[in-house]
PDB file of C-alpha atoms in Angstrom:
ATOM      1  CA  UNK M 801      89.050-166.080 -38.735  1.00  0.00           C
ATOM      2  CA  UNK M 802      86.520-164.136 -41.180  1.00  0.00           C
ATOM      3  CA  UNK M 803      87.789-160.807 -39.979  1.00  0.00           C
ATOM      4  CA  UNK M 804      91.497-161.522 -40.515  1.00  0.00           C
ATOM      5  CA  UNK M 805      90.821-162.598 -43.767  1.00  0.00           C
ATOM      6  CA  UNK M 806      88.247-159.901 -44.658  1.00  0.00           C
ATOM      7  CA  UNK M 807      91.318-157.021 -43.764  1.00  0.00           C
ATOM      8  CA  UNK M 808      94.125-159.238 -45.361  1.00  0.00           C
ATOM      9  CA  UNK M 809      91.681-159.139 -49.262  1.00  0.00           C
ATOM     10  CA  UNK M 810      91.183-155.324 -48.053  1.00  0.00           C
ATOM     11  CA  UNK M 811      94.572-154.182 -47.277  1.00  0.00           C
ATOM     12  CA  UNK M 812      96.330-156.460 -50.729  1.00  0.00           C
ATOM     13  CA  UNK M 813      93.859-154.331 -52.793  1.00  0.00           C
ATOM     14  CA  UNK M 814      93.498-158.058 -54.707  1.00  0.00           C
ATOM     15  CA  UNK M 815      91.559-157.676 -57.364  1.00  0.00           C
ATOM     16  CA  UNK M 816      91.301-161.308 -58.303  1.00  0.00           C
ATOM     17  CA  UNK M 817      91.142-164.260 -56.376  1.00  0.00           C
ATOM     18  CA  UNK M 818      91.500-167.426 -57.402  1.00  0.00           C
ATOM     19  CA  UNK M 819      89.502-170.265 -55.328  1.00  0.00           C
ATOM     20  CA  UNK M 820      87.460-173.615 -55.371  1.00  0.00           C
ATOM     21  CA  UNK M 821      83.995-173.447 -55.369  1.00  0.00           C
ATOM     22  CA  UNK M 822      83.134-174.972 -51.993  1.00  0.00           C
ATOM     23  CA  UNK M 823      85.212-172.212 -50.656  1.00  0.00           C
ATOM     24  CA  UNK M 824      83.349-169.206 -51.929  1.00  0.00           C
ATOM     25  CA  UNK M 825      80.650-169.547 -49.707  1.00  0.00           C
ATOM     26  CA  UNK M 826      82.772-169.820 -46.699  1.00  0.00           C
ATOM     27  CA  UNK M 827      84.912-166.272 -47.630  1.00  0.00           C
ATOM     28  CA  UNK M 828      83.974-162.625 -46.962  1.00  0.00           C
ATOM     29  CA  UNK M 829      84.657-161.770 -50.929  1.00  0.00           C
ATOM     30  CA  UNK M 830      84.741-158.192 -51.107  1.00  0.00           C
ATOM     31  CA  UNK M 831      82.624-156.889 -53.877  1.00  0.00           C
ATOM     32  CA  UNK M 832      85.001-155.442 -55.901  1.00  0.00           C
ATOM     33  CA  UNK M 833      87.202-158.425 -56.153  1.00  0.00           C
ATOM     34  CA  UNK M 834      86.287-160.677 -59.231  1.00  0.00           C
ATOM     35  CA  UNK M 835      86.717-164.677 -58.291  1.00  0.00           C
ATOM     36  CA  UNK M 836      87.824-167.585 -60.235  1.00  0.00           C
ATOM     37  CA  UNK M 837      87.324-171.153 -59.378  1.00  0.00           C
ATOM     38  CA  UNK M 838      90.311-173.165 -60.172  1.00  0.00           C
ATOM     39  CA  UNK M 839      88.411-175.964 -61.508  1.00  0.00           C
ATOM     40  CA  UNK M 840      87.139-174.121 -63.968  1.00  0.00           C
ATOM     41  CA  UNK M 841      90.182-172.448 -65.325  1.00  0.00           C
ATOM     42  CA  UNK M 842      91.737-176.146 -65.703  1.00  0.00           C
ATOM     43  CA  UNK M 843      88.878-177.152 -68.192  1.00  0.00           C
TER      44      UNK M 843
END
């Protein structure tokens, strides 16, 4: 659920997270937390 995962990225005080891009949309991202797509970083 969005709210479980919106306190887990609270509570880790996660600064990065690293993701695939058909994910972002779908995560509450807080707005201090920078995000990397994992497709990218292979390139």
């Amino acid at each position: 659920p969005q709210d479980r995962l919106s306190f887990l990225m609270q509570d880790s005080g996660i600064e990065l997270l690293l993701t695939q891009a058909h994910l972002l949309g779908q995560l509450p991202i807080p707005a201090h937390v920078q995000t990397l797509d994992l497709a990218d970083a292979l390139d």
